Coordinates of C-alpha atoms and ligand atoms in Angstrom, one line a residue:
M1371 CA -1.8 1.1 41.2
L1372 CA 1.8 1.8 41.5
C1373 CA 4.5 -1.0 41.9
S1374 CA 7.9 0.4 42.3
Q1375 CA 10.2 -1.9 40.3
I1376 CA 12.6 -4.7 41.5
S1377 CA 16.1 -4.9 41.2
M1378 CA 15.6 -8.4 39.2
A1379 CA 15.3 -7.9 35.8
P1380 CA 12.1 -9.5 34.0
E1381 CA 14.2 -11.9 32.1
Q1382 CA 16.6 -12.7 34.6
L1383 CA 13.9 -13.6 37.1
W1384 CA 12.1 -15.5 34.2
H1385 CA 15.2 -17.3 33.0
E1386 CA 15.3 -18.6 36.6
V1387 CA 11.1 -19.6 36.5
L1388 CA 12.3 -21.5 33.5
T1389 CA 15.5 -22.9 34.2
R1390 CA 13.2 -24.8 37.2
L1391 CA 9.8 -25.4 35.1
E1392 CA 12.1 -27.9 32.4
Y1393 CA 12.7 -30.3 35.8
R1394 CA 8.5 -29.9 36.6
L1395 CA 7.1 -29.9 33.1
T1396 CA 7.1 -32.4 30.6
R1397 CA 9.2 -32.0 27.9
P1398 CA 6.5 -31.4 25.2
T1399 CA 4.3 -28.9 27.7
F1400 CA 7.4 -26.7 28.3
E1401 CA 8.9 -26.8 25.0
T1402 CA 5.2 -25.5 23.8
W1403 CA 3.5 -23.7 26.1
V1404 CA 6.1 -22.4 29.2
K1405 CA 9.8 -21.7 26.6
P1406 CA 8.3 -19.2 23.8
T1407 CA 6.7 -16.8 26.2
Q1408 CA 8.9 -13.7 27.5
A1409 CA 9.0 -12.0 30.5
K1410 CA 8.0 -8.4 29.8
A1411 CA 7.7 -6.6 33.4
L1412 CA 8.4 -6.9 36.9
T1413 CA 7.0 -4.8 39.1
E1414 CA 7.3 -5.7 43.4
H1415 CA 3.8 -7.0 42.9
M1416 CA 3.8 -8.5 39.3
L1417 CA 5.0 -10.4 36.2
V1418 CA 3.7 -9.5 32.5
L1419 CA 4.4 -11.9 30.6
E1420 CA 4.1 -12.3 27.0
A1421 CA 2.7 -15.7 24.9
P1422 CA 3.7 -15.6 21.6
N1423 CA -0.2 -15.8 20.6
L1424 CA -4.4 -16.0 22.5
F1425 CA -4.3 -19.8 22.4
A1426 CA -1.4 -20.1 23.6
C1427 CA -2.0 -17.3 26.4
N1428 CA -5.2 -18.7 26.8
W1429 CA -3.6 -22.7 27.9
L1430 CA -0.9 -20.8 29.8
Q1431 CA -3.6 -19.0 32.5
K1432 CA -5.4 -22.1 32.4
H1433 CA -2.9 -25.1 33.3
Y1434 CA 0.1 -23.6 33.9
L1435 CA -0.4 -20.0 36.2
Q1436 CA 0.2 -22.9 39.6
P1437 CA 3.4 -24.3 38.6
I1438 CA 4.8 -20.6 37.7
G1439 CA 3.2 -19.3 40.3
E1440 CA 4.8 -21.6 42.9
V1441 CA 8.9 -21.6 41.2
I1442 CA 8.5 -18.0 41.4
I1443 CA 7.6 -18.3 45.9
E1444 CA 10.4 -20.2 45.8
I1445 CA 13.0 -17.3 43.7
L1446 CA 10.9 -15.0 45.6
G1447 CA 9.8 -15.7 48.4
H1448 CA 6.6 -14.3 47.8
P1449 CA 3.7 -14.6 45.1
L1450 CA 3.0 -12.0 42.6
E1451 CA 0.2 -11.5 39.7
L1452 CA 0.8 -12.3 36.8
Q1453 CA -0.8 -10.7 34.1
I1454 CA -0.1 -12.4 30.6
T1455 CA -0.7 -10.8 26.9
T1456 CA 0.4 -11.9 24.0
A1457 CA 2.7 -10.5 21.2
Q1458 CA -0.4 -9.1 19.2
G1459 CA -1.0 -7.4 22.4
E1460 CA -4.7 -8.6 23.3
M1461 CA -5.1 -9.0 27.0
R1462 CA -7.2 -10.9 28.6
D1463 CA -9.2 -9.3 31.1
Q1464 CA -8.2 -9.8 34.7
S1465 CA -5.4 -10.7 36.4
W1466 CA -4.7 -14.3 38.8
H1467 CA -3.4 -13.9 42.3
L1468 CA -1.5 -16.7 42.9
E1469 CA -2.4 -18.8 46.2
G1470 CA -1.6 -22.4 44.9
S1471 CA -5.3 -22.9 44.7
L1472 CA -5.4 -23.1 40.9
L1473 CA -5.8 -26.4 38.7
A1474 CA -3.0 -28.6 38.9
G1475 CA -0.3 -29.2 36.9
N1476 CA 0.8 -31.6 34.2
E1477 CA 4.0 -33.0 36.7
R1478 CA 6.0 -35.9 34.7
N1479 CA 4.6 -39.2 36.0
D1480 CA 7.1 -41.1 37.8
D1481 CA 5.0 -44.1 38.0
P1482 CA 7.5 -47.1 38.0
Q1483 CA 4.4 -49.5 37.6
R1484 CA 4.5 -48.1 34.1
P1485 CA 4.1 -50.3 30.9
T1486 CA 7.5 -50.3 28.6
E1487 CA 5.2 -50.8 25.8
T1488 CA 2.4 -49.5 24.0
P1489 CA 0.4 -49.8 21.0
F1490 CA 1.1 -46.8 20.2
N1491 CA 4.5 -46.1 17.5
R1492 CA 7.7 -44.4 19.6
K1493 CA 8.5 -43.1 16.5
Y1494 CA 5.7 -40.3 16.4
I1495 CA 6.0 -38.9 19.8
F1496 CA 5.5 -34.9 20.3
S1497 CA 9.2 -33.9 20.8
R1498 CA 9.7 -35.1 17.3
F1499 CA 7.2 -33.4 15.4
V1500 CA 8.6 -30.5 14.3
V1501 CA 6.3 -26.8 14.9
G1502 CA 5.9 -24.5 11.8
A1503 CA 3.8 -22.6 10.4
N1504 CA 2.0 -24.7 8.5
N1505 CA 1.2 -27.3 11.9
R1506 CA 1.5 -24.7 14.6
M1507 CA -2.4 -24.9 15.9
A1508 CA -2.7 -28.4 15.1
H1509 CA 0.1 -29.6 16.8
A1510 CA -0.9 -27.2 20.0
A1511 CA -4.2 -28.6 20.0
A1512 CA -3.1 -32.0 20.1
L1513 CA -0.6 -31.7 22.5
A1514 CA -3.6 -29.7 24.3
V1515 CA -5.7 -32.7 23.7
A1516 CA -2.8 -35.5 25.6
E1517 CA -2.8 -33.4 28.3
S1518 CA -6.1 -32.6 29.1
P1519 CA -8.5 -34.9 27.1
G1520 CA -13.0 -34.4 27.1
R1521 CA -12.6 -30.7 27.7
E1522 CA -11.5 -27.5 25.5
F1523 CA -11.8 -29.9 22.0
N1524 CA -14.4 -32.3 21.7
P1525 CA -14.1 -33.8 19.0
L1526 CA -10.7 -32.3 17.8
F1527 CA -10.9 -33.0 14.0
L1528 CA -6.6 -32.6 12.5
C1529 CA -7.2 -32.2 9.0
G1530 CA -4.8 -31.5 5.5
G1531 CA -3.2 -33.7 2.8
V1532 CA -1.2 -36.8 2.9
G1533 CA 1.8 -37.2 4.2
L1534 CA 1.6 -33.9 6.3
G1535 CA 1.5 -35.2 9.9
K1536 CA -1.5 -36.3 10.9
T1537 CA -1.0 -39.7 11.9
H1538 CA 1.8 -38.8 13.8
L1539 CA -0.4 -36.3 15.3
M1540 CA -2.6 -39.0 17.0
Q1541 CA -0.2 -41.3 17.8
A1542 CA 2.1 -38.7 20.0
I1543 CA -1.8 -38.3 22.0
G1544 CA -1.6 -41.6 22.3
N1545 CA 2.1 -42.2 23.3
Y1546 CA 1.2 -39.3 25.5
R1547 CA -1.8 -40.1 27.3
L1548 CA -0.6 -43.5 28.6
E1549 CA 3.5 -41.9 29.4
I1550 CA 1.2 -39.9 32.4
E1551 CA -1.7 -42.5 32.2
P1552 CA -0.8 -45.7 31.8
Q1553 CA -4.4 -46.9 32.8
T1554 CA -6.3 -44.7 30.1
Q1555 CA -7.7 -46.8 27.4
V1556 CA -6.7 -44.9 24.3
F1557 CA -7.8 -46.5 21.2
Y1558 CA -6.9 -45.4 18.0
V1559 CA -7.8 -47.6 14.5
S1560 CA -8.1 -46.7 11.0
T1561 CA -11.8 -46.2 9.5
E1562 CA -11.5 -49.4 8.5
K1563 CA -11.0 -51.1 11.2
F1564 CA -14.0 -49.9 12.7
T1565 CA -16.0 -50.7 9.9
N1566 CA -14.4 -54.1 9.8
D1567 CA -15.3 -54.8 13.6
L1568 CA -18.6 -53.4 12.7
I1569 CA -19.0 -56.4 10.3
T1570 CA -17.6 -59.0 12.3
A1571 CA -19.6 -58.4 14.8
I1572 CA -22.5 -58.2 12.5
R1573 CA -21.9 -61.1 10.8
Q1574 CA -21.1 -62.9 14.3
D1575 CA -24.2 -61.8 15.8
S1576 CA -22.2 -59.6 18.7
M1577 CA -23.0 -56.2 18.5
E1578 CA -23.3 -55.9 22.4
E1579 CA -19.6 -56.9 22.9
F1580 CA -18.8 -54.2 19.8
R1581 CA -20.6 -51.9 21.2
E1582 CA -19.0 -52.2 24.9
H1583 CA -15.5 -52.6 23.5
Y1584 CA -15.6 -48.7 21.4
R1585 CA -17.8 -47.3 24.4
A1586 CA -14.9 -48.2 27.0
A1587 CA -12.5 -45.8 25.8
D1588 CA -11.1 -42.9 27.2
V1589 CA -9.8 -41.5 24.3
L1590 CA -11.0 -43.0 20.6
M1591 CA -9.2 -41.8 17.8
I1592 CA -10.2 -42.7 14.3
D1593 CA -8.1 -42.2 11.2
D1594 CA -8.6 -41.3 8.0
I1595 CA -12.0 -40.6 8.7
Q1596 CA -13.1 -39.5 5.0
F1597 CA -13.3 -42.7 4.1
I1598 CA -16.5 -43.5 6.2
E1599 CA -18.2 -41.3 2.8
G1600 CA -21.3 -43.3 1.4
K1601 CA -21.0 -46.5 4.6
E1602 CA -24.2 -46.0 5.8
Y1603 CA -24.5 -48.4 8.6
T1604 CA -21.1 -47.2 10.2
Q1605 CA -22.2 -43.6 9.9
E1606 CA -25.0 -44.8 12.4
E1607 CA -23.0 -47.0 14.6
F1608 CA -20.4 -44.7 14.9
F1609 CA -23.0 -41.9 15.6
Y1610 CA -24.2 -43.5 18.6
T1611 CA -20.3 -44.5 19.5
F1612 CA -20.1 -40.9 18.9
N1613 CA -22.4 -39.5 21.5
T1614 CA -22.0 -42.1 24.2
L1615 CA -18.4 -41.0 24.5
H1616 CA -19.2 -37.2 24.2
E1617 CA -22.0 -37.3 26.5
S1618 CA -19.9 -38.8 29.3
G1619 CA -16.8 -36.2 28.9
K1620 CA -14.5 -39.0 26.7
Q1621 CA -12.1 -37.5 23.9
V1622 CA -12.3 -37.9 20.2
V1623 CA -9.6 -37.6 17.6
L1624 CA -10.2 -37.9 14.1
A1625 CA -8.2 -37.2 10.4
A1626 CA -9.2 -36.7 7.7
D1627 CA -8.0 -35.8 4.2
R1628 CA -10.2 -32.6 4.2
P1629 CA -12.3 -30.8 6.6
P1630 CA -16.1 -32.8 7.7
N1631 CA -17.8 -30.5 5.5
Q1632 CA -16.4 -31.1 2.0
I1633 CA -16.5 -35.2 2.7
P1634 CA -19.0 -36.2 0.4
R1635 CA -22.1 -39.0 1.4
L1636 CA -21.8 -37.8 5.1
Q1637 CA -24.8 -37.9 7.0
E1638 CA -25.5 -34.6 8.1
R1639 CA -26.2 -34.7 11.8
L1640 CA -22.4 -36.1 11.7
C1641 CA -20.9 -33.4 10.0
S1642 CA -22.1 -31.3 12.5
R1643 CA -20.9 -33.7 16.0
F1644 CA -17.5 -33.7 13.8
S1645 CA -17.6 -29.8 13.7
M1646 CA -18.7 -28.6 16.8
G1647 CA -15.4 -28.7 18.3
L1648 CA -12.3 -27.5 17.1
I1649 CA -11.4 -28.0 13.1
A1650 CA -7.3 -27.8 13.5
D1651 CA -5.9 -28.2 9.4
V1652 CA -2.2 -29.0 8.8
Q1653 CA -0.4 -27.3 5.7
A1654 CA 2.3 -28.5 3.8
P1655 CA 5.6 -27.3 5.5
D1656 CA 7.4 -23.8 4.3
F1657 CA 10.8 -24.2 3.3
E1658 CA 12.4 -23.2 6.8
T1659 CA 10.0 -26.0 8.1
R1660 CA 11.7 -28.6 5.8
M1661 CA 15.0 -27.3 6.9
A1662 CA 13.9 -27.9 9.8
I1663 CA 12.9 -31.1 9.6
L1664 CA 15.4 -32.7 8.0
E1665 CA 17.8 -31.2 10.4
K1666 CA 15.8 -33.4 13.4
K1667 CA 15.5 -36.6 10.9
A1668 CA 19.4 -36.4 9.7
D1669 CA 20.2 -35.6 13.6
D1670 CA 18.0 -38.4 14.9
E1671 CA 20.2 -40.4 12.7
N1672 CA 23.7 -39.5 14.0
V1673 CA 24.2 -37.6 9.9
R1674 CA 25.5 -34.2 9.1
L1675 CA 24.3 -33.4 6.7
P1676 CA 25.7 -30.8 3.8
R1677 CA 23.7 -27.9 3.9
A1678 CA 23.4 -27.5 -0.2
V1679 CA 21.8 -31.1 0.2
K1680 CA 19.4 -30.4 2.7
E1681 CA 18.9 -27.6 0.7
Y1682 CA 18.5 -29.4 -2.5
L1683 CA 16.3 -32.0 -0.8
A1684 CA 13.8 -28.9 0.8
T1685 CA 13.6 -27.7 -2.1
H1686 CA 12.1 -30.7 -4.4
Y1687 CA 10.2 -32.2 -2.1
T1688 CA 7.8 -29.8 -0.7
S1689 CA 4.3 -31.0 -0.1
N1690 CA 4.3 -34.4 1.6
I1691 CA 6.6 -34.7 4.3
R1692 CA 7.0 -38.5 4.0
E1693 CA 8.3 -38.4 0.8
L1694 CA 11.3 -35.7 2.3
E1695 CA 11.4 -38.0 4.7
G1696 CA 11.9 -41.1 2.5
A1697 CA 14.5 -38.8 0.1
L1698 CA 16.4 -38.1 3.2
I1699 CA 16.5 -42.0 4.1
R1700 CA 17.7 -42.9 0.7
T1701 CA 20.2 -40.3 0.5
I1702 CA 22.0 -41.4 3.9
A1703 CA 21.9 -45.2 2.8
Y1704 CA 23.3 -44.9 -0.8
T1705 CA 25.4 -42.2 0.4
S1706 CA 26.5 -45.4 3.3
I1707 CA 26.6 -48.1 0.8
S1708 CA 27.9 -46.5 -2.7
G1709 CA 31.2 -44.7 0.0
L1710 CA 30.5 -41.4 -2.2
P1711 CA 30.9 -38.0 -0.8
M1712 CA 27.3 -37.1 0.6
A1713 CA 26.6 -34.2 -2.3
V1714 CA 24.0 -32.4 -4.4
E1715 CA 25.8 -33.8 -7.7
H1716 CA 26.0 -38.3 -6.4
I1717 CA 22.2 -38.2 -4.8
A1718 CA 21.2 -35.6 -7.4
P1719 CA 20.7 -38.4 -10.8
M1720 CA 19.9 -41.1 -8.0
L1721 CA 16.8 -39.0 -6.4
N1722 CA 15.2 -37.9 -9.3
P1723 CA 12.7 -36.0 -8.2
P1724 CA 10.3 -35.4 -11.0
V1725 CA 10.1 -31.9 -11.3
E1726 CA 11.1 -29.0 -9.6
K1727 CA 9.0 -25.5 -8.1
V1728 CA 10.1 -22.7 -9.9
A1729 CA 9.5 -18.7 -8.4
A1730 CA 6.6 -17.3 -9.7
T1731 CA 6.6 -14.2 -11.1
P1732 CA 4.5 -11.2 -10.4
E1733 CA 2.1 -11.1 -14.0
A1734 CA 1.4 -15.2 -13.5
I1735 CA 0.1 -14.3 -9.8
L1736 CA -1.6 -11.4 -11.3
G1737 CA -3.6 -13.6 -13.9
A1738 CA -4.1 -16.0 -11.7
I1739 CA -6.1 -13.8 -9.6
A1740 CA -7.9 -11.7 -11.9
T1741 CA -9.4 -15.0 -13.3
L1742 CA -10.0 -16.9 -10.1
F1743 CA -12.0 -13.5 -8.8
D1744 CA -13.3 -12.3 -12.2
V1745 CA -11.7 -9.0 -12.0
S1746 CA -9.4 -7.3 -14.9
I1747 CA -5.7 -6.7 -13.9
E1748 CA -6.2 -3.3 -14.4
L1749 CA -9.2 -2.9 -11.7
L1750 CA -6.1 -4.8 -9.6
K1751 CA -4.0 -2.3 -10.3
S1752 CA -6.8 0.9 -9.9
N1753 CA -7.5 2.1 -6.4
S1754 CA -11.1 1.0 -6.2
R1755 CA -12.1 0.0 -2.6
R1756 CA -15.2 -2.2 -3.8
R1757 CA -14.6 -5.1 -1.3
E1758 CA -14.6 -7.9 -3.8
I1759 CA -11.5 -6.3 -5.5
S1760 CA -9.8 -5.6 -2.4
L1761 CA -9.9 -8.1 -1.3
A1762 CA -8.2 -9.8 -4.4
R1763 CA -6.1 -7.2 -4.4
Q1764 CA -5.0 -8.0 -1.0
V1765 CA -5.1 -11.9 -1.8
G1766 CA -2.8 -11.1 -4.7
M1767 CA -0.3 -9.1 -2.2
Y1768 CA 0.3 -12.3 -0.3
L1769 CA 0.9 -14.5 -2.9
M1770 CA 3.6 -12.7 -4.3
R1771 CA 4.6 -11.9 -0.8
Q1772 CA 5.0 -15.8 -0.2
H1773 CA 6.2 -16.3 -3.8
T1774 CA 8.4 -14.4 -5.5
N1775 CA 11.4 -12.1 -3.7
L1776 CA 10.3 -8.6 -4.3
S1777 CA 10.2 -6.5 -1.5
L1778 CA 7.2 -4.7 0.0
P1779 CA 7.8 -1.4 -1.9
R1780 CA 8.3 -2.9 -5.4
I1781 CA 4.8 -5.3 -4.2
G1782 CA 3.2 -2.0 -4.0
E1783 CA 4.3 -0.9 -7.4
E1784 CA 3.0 -4.1 -9.1
F1785 CA 0.0 -2.9 -7.9
G1786 CA -0.1 0.4 -9.5
G1787 CA 1.8 1.8 -7.1
K1788 CA 0.8 1.0 -3.6
D1789 CA 1.9 1.9 -1.1
H1790 CA 4.4 -0.8 0.9
T1791 CA 2.4 -0.1 4.3
T1792 CA -0.8 -1.3 2.6
V1793 CA 0.8 -4.2 1.3
L1794 CA 1.6 -5.3 5.1
Y1795 CA -1.4 -4.6 6.1
S1796 CA -2.9 -6.9 3.2
C1797 CA -0.6 -9.9 3.6
D1798 CA -1.0 -9.6 7.4
K1799 CA -4.9 -9.6 7.4
I1800 CA -4.6 -12.2 4.4
A1801 CA -1.9 -14.6 6.9
Q1802 CA -4.7 -14.1 9.2
L1803 CA -7.9 -14.2 7.3
R1804 CA -7.0 -18.2 6.0
Q1805 CA -6.3 -19.1 9.7
K1806 CA -9.5 -19.0 10.0
D1807 CA -11.7 -19.3 6.5
T1808 CA -11.3 -23.3 5.5
K1809 CA -12.4 -21.6 2.0
L1810 CA -9.9 -19.1 1.5
N1811 CA -7.6 -21.4 2.5
Q1812 CA -8.0 -24.1 -0.2
T1813 CA -8.6 -20.9 -2.4
L1814 CA -4.5 -19.7 -1.6
I1815 CA -3.1 -23.7 -1.9
Q1816 CA -5.4 -23.6 -5.1
L1817 CA -3.3 -20.5 -6.1
S1818 CA 0.0 -21.2 -4.8
D1819 CA 0.0 -24.5 -7.0
R1820 CA -1.2 -22.4 -10.0
I1821 CA 1.9 -20.1 -10.0
T1822 CA 4.7 -22.1 -9.2
V1823 CA 5.4 -23.4 -12.9
S1824 CA 7.2 -26.6 -12.9
R1825 CA 10.3 -28.1 -15.1
P1826 CA 12.1 -30.7 -14.9
H1827 CA 15.1 -30.3 -12.6
P1828 CA 18.2 -30.2 -13.7
Y1829 CA 20.0 -33.4 -12.8
S1830 CA 17.1 -35.5 -14.3
S1831 CA 18.1 -38.1 -16.4
S1832 CA 15.4 -37.9 -18.5
Ligands
LIG3157 P1 -0.5 -38.1 7.3 O1 -0.7 -38.8 8.3 O2 -1.3 -36.8 7.7 O3 -0.8 -38.7 5.6 P2 2.0 -39.1 9.0 O4 1.4 -38.6 10.2 O5 1.9 -40.4 8.2 O6 1.1 -38.2 8.0 O7 3.2 -38.0 8.4 C1 4.3 -38.9 7.3 C2 5.3 -38.6 7.4 O8 6.3 -37.9 8.0 C3 6.1 -39.6 9.5 O9 7.0 -40.3 8.9 C4 5.9 -38.1 10.2 O10 6.5 -39.2 11.1 C5 6.5 -37.0 9.1 N1 6.3 -36.2 10.3 C6 5.1 -35.7 10.0 N2 4.8 -34.3 9.7 C7 6.2 -33.8 10.6 C8 6.7 -32.9 11.9 N3 6.3 -31.9 11.4 N4 7.9 -33.3 11.9 C9 8.1 -34.2 11.8 N5 8.3 -35.6 11.0 C10 6.8 -35.8 10.4
LIG3158 MG1 -2.3 -40.6 7.9

């Protein structure tokens, strides 16, 4: 059906929708799902929206059509059909009619009975979590779980290196859940605590209480679950707890420093349970995200950071956000106590970070790829389309794009004169592949480490 254009521009209508929705939805919900969505077209009967990715597109469709639809009725006086697509052009094949009969939205909970204190750390909330390419999926999944536990992603398994925000996200789920629904039983424990509780229960002959306690959870979150390795009895007990909760639609969230299939001495049946929901990884933040984190934390402390200081911190603390944060806190403390201006020349000797990573060279990248994939550099530069060779070549182009400042045509030259469109295609392909393929992702992390050479930084005193 062809529809005539209506007088309002799509962006104008959407802007109005956003303004009103901002008051109806909680902040994380608004910021994560609704705000990044753009209006693409508007006819008399339909508004076409574009979500940043398929995940957000699905989530919007499932949970936020109603509030969006209601606000549209408020503005226009009549409903519109909504169609949500993604920036990549993936479109869902259905469209929905909004007549107020869809899933309930997440209105703000203004319950005066809400307890003011929760067992969770108030520092770790969604709005204090900086989202970047490194953690977008994990953040979205955690928020999804916080909004509707026990549905889509059960269990949610968060994995990734130390200091990259796993505990922050779990705590944020807890804080959010209790804010929305103060009566929910949300448990967060370390694997160590779970194990100790179990040992105590066995010793005191109170297994019944132990089981009752853990199985009463609406949301059970266990942190650093990799420590369960080799603990046969804890694994056994946890298996039953897990099943009981899962079968009754209760949410389980786990975090570990690696994916389930890489935890040694983990019972096969637990490994498969852990993998049946969603495994979302957090990676080291890129430069922009590190800068954004510093900005946010400095803002929280009411401190203005000169750009050079921010850059200094962001280039020297790259792989662990806790360390980045620690360095910032020491910087703030040092300058306020010493009275020195906040400048790199003063803080660098005080911080004395051990090493600095320098940009990789094309030669180092070609060499590392050739070794790892066991193909010669000549073949990488050749036109061979053998699968293993073209994969190695694509990974190489991707790494060169990430770790050098060479232009696309220059990268093409490094690979024997390939076209810049080929380079671009390869980079996109590997970027997408690493999202799904944990093994490839690990390989890329290792390679990145190997090709960025370390050297002592210029202010180092030693
Ligand atoms: P993990 O559990 O993965 O080891 P944490 O969740 O304890 O890491 O995070 C370490 C520190 O870094 C915490 O203070 C946390 O608030 C902070 N942090 C981690 N990721 C982010 C982020 N994306 N935005 C803001 N702060 C973060
Ligand atoms: Mg942790």
